[in-house]
Amino acid sequence: MSDWLAALDRRAELRAKAGLTRTLRPRTAADDIVDLAGNDYLGLSRHPAVTAAATAALDEYGLGATGSRLVRGSTAPHHALEEDLAGWLGAERALLFSSGYLANIGAVRGLVRPRTLLVSDAHNHASLIDGCRISGAETVVTPHADVDAIRATLAAAPGRPAVVVTESVFSVDGDLAPLAELHAVAREHNALLLVDEAHGLGVVGPGGAGGATAAGLAGKPDVIVTATLSKALGGAGGVVAAPAEFVRHLVETGRTFIFDTAPPPAVAAGVRAAVGLAWRGEQLRAELGDRAAFAVRRLRSAGLTGSVPKGAVVSVTAPGPEAATAWAADCRDRGVAVGCFRPPSTPDSRSRLRLTVNVGVPRADFERALEVIVECAP
């Protein structure tokens, strides 16, 4: 009976030798580390208006939603947030999920019907990959941001329902998908376009409404937008913004919506306050862009290879997984938290440090953190 545990130990040993061990580290509220690893891009998670709205809803509704949305978990804060998100994203309707991961799985699965072909970008997030797998549909993974490859894939399946699946701002290198071109190719072949705005919402586009809005795709009947509410909005949960018919379909058939407890009303209320701040947050986005550009200049001046971000994600190439792990650990020891991306989390077998710009970090601390990263480089 202990053989299966021994097998797990052996697999852990192999991961350790490959530099792929992962460790949980508790963070206290008084943690003073400079955070270039989290996703609170606009610094809204602690904004007084956000915490005040959450606190008021917490006092009114209590800690949890107490049930799924279709039972007792659908509260006034949930519906108000959905209305605001639909307006911000230019969609007919929006539907809340308890995480962006579940929103993506639900959206992909909800778009699949008999003979559907899913065309997925090679750099897509794990939630989109899992959505494709769980759906059971045939999935073709195309090279990253390769419009011609997507066109050829769709052309080779004439008459089949199809969905092109992509992120807006990619989580690996922070680059922007060619959304207008992807939509044109999808429409040419009567396919749908699913855009995950996890790293675009609040960061890019007019009013921070994301890459799809920037590409002129907001409200298109053949475009479905998903997003997490845990990054630029500093909260938790996920959303699908789409034509009303598709939202109705998810409410009536979406397993990750129907059978999941609703997000806490306090979180919904806090996120709604964050939406208002992000929608009007042009100064925050300007500072975010300035810091991202500054980071690229500083890293490149030190001879490091990094991405040129369209949002708040800056990646820096590491020699390998062990070097990336040691680099991140050295930064942490000197008071700077950075992300560490290693295979299989990276789609191209290249290890990286991933820096996420947070305008809530004082500018002097942000610049000092970049010096620490440079000094700790392998």
Coordinates of C-alpha atoms in Angstrom, one line a residue:
M1 CA 0.0 0.0 0.0
S2 CA 3.0 2.3 0.4
D3 CA 4.3 1.8 -3.1
W4 CA 2.3 4.7 -4.5
L5 CA 3.8 7.0 -1.8
A6 CA 7.3 5.8 -2.7
A7 CA 6.6 6.5 -6.4
L8 CA 5.6 10.0 -5.5
D9 CA 8.9 10.5 -3.5
R10 CA 10.8 9.2 -6.5
R11 CA 9.1 11.7 -8.8
A12 CA 9.8 14.5 -6.4
E13 CA 13.5 13.5 -6.4
L14 CA 13.5 13.7 -10.2
R15 CA 11.9 17.2 -10.1
A16 CA 14.5 18.3 -7.6
K17 CA 17.3 17.2 -9.8
A18 CA 15.8 19.1 -12.7
G19 CA 15.4 22.2 -10.6
L20 CA 11.6 22.0 -10.6
T21 CA 10.8 21.8 -6.9
R22 CA 8.1 24.2 -5.8
T23 CA 7.7 25.5 -2.2
L24 CA 4.9 27.3 -0.4
R25 CA 6.0 30.3 1.6
P26 CA 3.5 32.0 4.0
R27 CA 3.3 35.8 3.7
T28 CA 2.3 37.9 6.6
A29 CA 0.3 41.2 6.4
A30 CA 3.4 43.0 7.6
D31 CA 5.7 41.5 4.9
D32 CA 8.0 44.3 3.7
I33 CA 9.5 42.6 0.6
V34 CA 9.4 44.5 -2.6
D35 CA 6.8 42.7 -4.7
L36 CA 7.6 42.2 -8.4
A37 CA 6.0 38.8 -8.4
G38 CA 2.4 39.4 -7.6
N39 CA -0.3 40.6 -10.1
D40 CA -1.6 43.6 -8.3
Y41 CA -0.6 45.8 -11.3
L42 CA -2.5 48.9 -10.4
G43 CA -2.0 48.6 -6.7
L44 CA -5.8 48.4 -6.1
S45 CA -5.9 45.5 -3.6
R46 CA -5.3 47.9 -0.7
H47 CA -7.0 51.0 -2.1
P48 CA -9.2 52.6 0.6
A49 CA -12.2 52.7 -1.7
V50 CA -11.8 49.0 -2.5
T51 CA -11.3 47.8 1.1
A52 CA -14.2 50.0 2.3
A53 CA -16.6 48.6 -0.2
A54 CA -15.5 45.0 0.7
T55 CA -15.8 45.8 4.4
A56 CA -19.3 47.2 4.0
A57 CA -20.5 44.1 2.1
L58 CA -18.8 41.8 4.6
D59 CA -20.8 43.4 7.4
E60 CA -24.0 43.2 5.4
Y61 CA -23.7 39.7 3.9
G62 CA -21.2 37.8 6.1
L63 CA -18.1 35.9 5.0
G64 CA -19.3 33.6 2.2
A65 CA -22.0 33.5 -0.5
T66 CA -23.4 30.4 1.2
G67 CA -24.2 28.6 -2.0
S68 CA -23.9 28.4 -5.8
R69 CA -25.2 31.3 -7.9
L70 CA -28.4 29.3 -8.8
V71 CA -29.2 28.4 -5.2
R72 CA -28.6 31.2 -2.7
G73 CA -25.3 32.6 -3.8
S74 CA -26.4 35.3 -6.3
T75 CA -26.4 38.6 -4.4
A76 CA -26.9 42.2 -5.3
P77 CA -23.1 42.8 -5.4
H78 CA -22.7 40.0 -7.9
H79 CA -25.3 41.4 -10.3
A80 CA -24.0 45.0 -9.9
L81 CA -20.4 43.9 -10.7
E82 CA -21.6 41.9 -13.8
E83 CA -23.4 45.0 -15.1
D84 CA -20.3 47.2 -14.6
L85 CA -18.0 44.6 -16.3
A86 CA -20.3 44.2 -19.3
G87 CA -20.4 48.0 -19.7
W88 CA -16.6 48.3 -19.3
L89 CA -16.0 45.5 -21.8
G90 CA -18.7 46.6 -24.2
A91 CA -20.4 43.2 -24.0
E92 CA -24.2 42.4 -23.9
R93 CA -23.7 40.5 -20.7
A94 CA -21.1 39.4 -18.2
L95 CA -21.1 36.3 -15.9
L96 CA -19.1 35.9 -12.7
F97 CA -17.2 32.8 -11.8
S98 CA -15.2 32.1 -8.6
S99 CA -11.9 32.2 -10.5
G100 CA -10.5 33.0 -13.9
Y101 CA -9.4 29.4 -14.3
L102 CA -13.0 28.2 -14.0
A103 CA -14.2 31.0 -16.3
N104 CA -11.8 29.8 -19.0
I105 CA -12.7 26.1 -18.6
G106 CA -16.4 27.0 -18.6
A107 CA -16.2 29.3 -21.7
V108 CA -14.2 26.8 -23.8
R109 CA -16.5 23.9 -22.9
G110 CA -19.5 26.0 -23.5
L111 CA -18.4 26.8 -27.0
V112 CA -17.9 23.2 -28.1
R113 CA -20.6 21.4 -30.0
P114 CA -20.3 18.3 -32.2
R115 CA -17.2 18.4 -34.6
T116 CA -15.9 21.6 -33.1
L117 CA -12.2 22.3 -33.8
L118 CA -10.3 24.3 -31.2
V119 CA -7.2 26.3 -32.5
S120 CA -5.1 27.2 -29.5
D121 CA -2.0 29.4 -29.3
A122 CA 1.2 27.5 -28.1
H123 CA 1.7 30.1 -25.3
N124 CA -1.8 29.9 -23.9
H125 CA -2.3 29.7 -20.1
A126 CA -2.9 26.3 -18.4
S127 CA -6.5 27.2 -17.8
L128 CA -7.2 27.5 -21.6
I129 CA -5.2 24.3 -22.2
D130 CA -7.2 22.5 -19.6
G131 CA -10.4 23.9 -21.0
C132 CA -9.6 22.5 -24.4
R133 CA -8.7 19.1 -22.9
I134 CA -11.8 18.9 -20.7
S135 CA -14.1 19.8 -23.6
G136 CA -13.1 16.7 -25.5
A137 CA -12.9 18.6 -28.8
E138 CA -10.1 18.1 -31.3
T139 CA -7.5 20.7 -30.5
V140 CA -4.7 22.0 -32.8
V141 CA -1.9 23.9 -31.1
T142 CA -0.5 26.5 -33.4
P143 CA 2.9 28.3 -33.1
H144 CA 2.8 31.4 -31.0
A145 CA 1.0 34.4 -32.5
D146 CA 1.2 32.7 -36.0
V147 CA -1.8 34.0 -37.9
D148 CA -0.8 32.1 -41.1
A149 CA -0.7 28.8 -39.2
I150 CA -4.2 29.5 -37.8
R151 CA -5.5 30.4 -41.3
A152 CA -4.1 27.1 -42.7
T153 CA -5.6 25.1 -39.8
L154 CA -9.0 26.6 -40.3
A155 CA -8.8 26.2 -44.1
A156 CA -8.0 22.5 -43.6
A157 CA -11.3 22.0 -41.8
P158 CA -14.0 23.5 -44.0
G159 CA -17.5 23.5 -42.7
R160 CA -16.6 22.5 -39.2
P161 CA -17.5 24.8 -36.2
A162 CA -14.2 26.3 -34.9
V163 CA -12.9 28.5 -32.1
V164 CA -9.6 30.4 -32.1
V165 CA -8.4 30.5 -28.5
T166 CA -5.8 33.1 -27.4
E167 CA -4.7 35.3 -24.6
S168 CA -4.7 39.1 -25.2
V169 CA -1.5 39.9 -23.3
F170 CA 0.4 36.7 -22.9
S171 CA 1.4 35.7 -19.4
V172 CA 4.8 34.3 -20.4
D173 CA 6.5 37.3 -22.1
G174 CA 3.9 40.0 -21.9
D175 CA 3.5 40.4 -25.6
L176 CA 0.2 41.3 -27.3
A177 CA -1.7 38.9 -29.6
P178 CA -2.5 40.2 -33.1
L179 CA -6.2 40.3 -32.2
A180 CA -7.5 42.2 -35.2
E181 CA -5.8 39.8 -37.6
L182 CA -6.9 36.8 -35.6
H183 CA -10.5 38.0 -35.7
A184 CA -10.3 38.7 -39.5
V185 CA -9.0 35.1 -40.1
A186 CA -11.6 33.6 -37.8
R187 CA -14.5 35.5 -39.4
E188 CA -13.2 34.5 -42.9
H189 CA -13.7 30.9 -41.9
N190 CA -16.9 31.4 -39.8
A191 CA -15.0 30.7 -36.6
L192 CA -15.4 32.3 -33.1
L193 CA -12.6 34.1 -31.3
L194 CA -12.1 33.5 -27.5
V195 CA -9.8 36.1 -25.9
D196 CA -8.5 35.7 -22.4
E197 CA -7.9 39.3 -21.0
A198 CA -6.3 38.1 -17.7
H199 CA -3.2 40.3 -18.2
G200 CA -4.9 42.9 -20.4
L201 CA -7.9 44.0 -18.4
G202 CA -7.2 47.3 -16.6
V203 CA -3.8 47.6 -18.3
V204 CA -4.2 48.0 -22.1
G205 CA -6.8 49.5 -24.3
P206 CA -9.1 52.6 -24.0
G207 CA -10.2 52.9 -20.4
G208 CA -8.1 49.8 -19.6
A209 CA -10.9 47.7 -21.2
G210 CA -8.3 45.2 -22.7
G211 CA -6.8 44.2 -25.9
A212 CA -10.0 43.2 -27.6
T213 CA -11.4 46.6 -27.1
A214 CA -8.2 48.2 -28.3
A215 CA -8.5 46.1 -31.5
G216 CA -12.1 47.3 -32.1
L217 CA -13.6 43.9 -31.2
A218 CA -15.7 44.9 -28.2
G219 CA -19.3 43.6 -28.5
K220 CA -18.7 41.7 -31.7
P221 CA -21.1 38.7 -31.8
D222 CA -18.4 36.3 -32.7
V223 CA -16.0 37.4 -29.9
I224 CA -16.0 36.0 -26.3
V225 CA -13.9 37.6 -23.7
T226 CA -12.8 36.1 -20.4
A227 CA -10.7 37.6 -17.6
T228 CA -9.6 37.1 -14.1
L229 CA -10.5 39.7 -11.5
S230 CA -7.4 38.9 -9.4
K231 CA -4.7 40.8 -11.3
A232 CA -5.1 44.5 -12.2
L233 CA -8.3 44.6 -10.2
G234 CA -6.6 43.2 -7.1
G235 CA -9.5 40.9 -6.1
A236 CA -10.6 37.4 -7.0
G237 CA -12.9 35.7 -9.4
G238 CA -13.4 35.4 -13.1
V239 CA -15.7 36.7 -15.8
V240 CA -17.0 35.7 -19.2
A241 CA -18.3 38.7 -21.3
A242 CA -20.2 37.7 -24.3
P243 CA -23.5 37.9 -26.3
A244 CA -26.5 37.4 -24.0
E245 CA -27.3 34.1 -25.7
F246 CA -24.0 32.6 -24.7
V247 CA -24.2 33.8 -21.1
R248 CA -27.7 32.2 -20.8
H249 CA -26.1 29.0 -22.2
L250 CA -23.5 29.1 -19.4
V251 CA -26.0 29.8 -16.7
E252 CA -28.1 26.8 -17.8
T253 CA -25.4 24.3 -18.7
G254 CA -21.9 25.5 -17.5
R255 CA -20.7 23.0 -14.9
T256 CA -18.0 25.3 -13.5
F257 CA -20.7 27.9 -12.9
I258 CA -23.7 25.7 -11.8
F259 CA -21.8 23.5 -9.3
D260 CA -19.4 26.0 -7.8
T261 CA -20.0 28.2 -4.7
A262 CA -20.3 31.8 -5.7
P263 CA -17.5 34.3 -4.9
P264 CA -18.0 36.0 -1.6
P265 CA -20.3 39.1 -1.9
A266 CA -17.5 41.2 -0.1
V267 CA -15.1 40.3 -2.9
A268 CA -17.6 41.2 -5.6
A269 CA -18.2 44.6 -3.9
G270 CA -14.5 45.3 -3.6
V271 CA -13.8 44.3 -7.2
R272 CA -16.7 46.6 -8.3
A273 CA -15.0 49.5 -6.6
A274 CA -11.7 48.5 -8.3
V275 CA -13.4 48.4 -11.7
G276 CA -14.4 52.1 -11.3
L277 CA -10.9 53.0 -10.3
A278 CA -9.3 51.1 -13.2
W279 CA -11.8 52.4 -15.7
R280 CA -10.7 55.9 -14.8
G281 CA -7.1 55.0 -14.1
E282 CA -5.2 56.6 -17.0
Q283 CA -2.5 58.0 -14.7
L284 CA -2.0 54.6 -13.2
R285 CA -1.7 53.0 -16.6
A286 CA 0.8 55.7 -17.7
E287 CA 2.9 55.1 -14.7
L288 CA 2.7 51.3 -15.3
G289 CA 3.9 51.7 -18.9
D290 CA 6.7 54.0 -17.9
R291 CA 8.0 51.6 -15.2
A292 CA 7.8 48.6 -17.6
A293 CA 9.8 50.6 -20.2
F294 CA 12.3 51.6 -17.5
A295 CA 12.7 48.0 -16.4
V296 CA 13.5 46.8 -20.0
R297 CA 16.1 49.6 -20.5
R298 CA 17.8 48.8 -17.2
L299 CA 17.9 45.1 -17.7
R300 CA 19.2 45.4 -21.3
S301 CA 21.8 47.9 -20.2
A302 CA 23.1 45.1 -17.9
G303 CA 23.3 42.6 -20.8
L304 CA 20.2 40.7 -19.8
T305 CA 17.8 39.4 -22.4
G306 CA 14.2 40.4 -21.7
S307 CA 10.8 40.8 -23.4
V308 CA 9.4 44.1 -24.6
P309 CA 6.0 44.1 -22.8
K310 CA 2.7 45.5 -23.9
G311 CA 1.3 45.3 -20.4
A312 CA 2.8 44.8 -17.0
V313 CA 4.8 41.5 -17.5
V314 CA 8.5 41.7 -18.1
S315 CA 10.4 38.4 -18.5
V316 CA 14.1 37.9 -18.3
T317 CA 15.8 34.8 -19.7
A318 CA 17.7 32.6 -17.3
P319 CA 20.4 30.1 -18.3
G320 CA 18.3 27.1 -17.0
P321 CA 15.9 26.0 -14.3
E322 CA 18.5 25.7 -11.6
A323 CA 19.9 29.1 -12.4
A324 CA 16.5 30.6 -12.4
T325 CA 15.6 29.1 -9.1
A326 CA 18.9 30.3 -7.5
W327 CA 18.5 33.8 -9.0
A328 CA 15.0 34.2 -7.6
A329 CA 16.2 32.9 -4.2
D330 CA 19.1 35.4 -4.1
C331 CA 16.7 38.2 -5.0
R332 CA 14.3 37.1 -2.2
D333 CA 17.2 37.0 0.3
R334 CA 17.8 40.6 -0.6
G335 CA 14.2 41.7 -0.1
V336 CA 12.9 41.4 -3.7
A337 CA 10.2 38.9 -4.8
V338 CA 10.2 37.9 -8.4
G339 CA 8.4 35.2 -10.4
C340 CA 10.4 32.1 -11.5
F341 CA 9.1 30.4 -14.6
R342 CA 10.6 27.0 -15.5
P343 CA 9.5 24.1 -17.7
P344 CA 6.8 22.7 -17.8
S345 CA 5.2 26.1 -16.9
T346 CA 6.9 27.7 -20.0
P347 CA 5.8 26.6 -23.4
D348 CA 9.2 26.8 -25.1
S349 CA 11.5 25.0 -22.5
R350 CA 13.1 28.3 -21.7
S351 CA 13.5 29.4 -18.0
R352 CA 12.7 32.9 -17.0
L353 CA 12.4 35.3 -14.2
R354 CA 9.0 37.0 -14.6
L355 CA 8.8 40.6 -13.2
T356 CA 5.3 42.1 -12.8
V357 CA 5.1 45.9 -12.4
N358 CA 3.0 47.1 -9.5
V359 CA 2.4 50.8 -9.3
G360 CA 1.5 50.4 -5.7
V361 CA 5.2 49.8 -5.0
P362 CA 7.0 53.2 -4.3
R363 CA 9.1 54.2 -7.3
A364 CA 12.3 54.3 -5.4
D365 CA 11.8 50.7 -4.1
F366 CA 10.9 49.6 -7.6
E367 CA 14.2 51.0 -9.0
R368 CA 16.2 49.5 -6.2
A369 CA 14.6 46.2 -6.8
L370 CA 15.8 46.3 -10.4
E371 CA 19.4 46.9 -9.2
V372 CA 19.1 43.8 -6.9
I373 CA 17.9 41.7 -9.9
V374 CA 20.8 42.9 -12.0
E375 CA 23.3 42.3 -9.2
C376 CA 22.0 38.8 -8.5
A377 CA 22.0 37.7 -12.1
P378 CA 23.9 34.4 -12.8

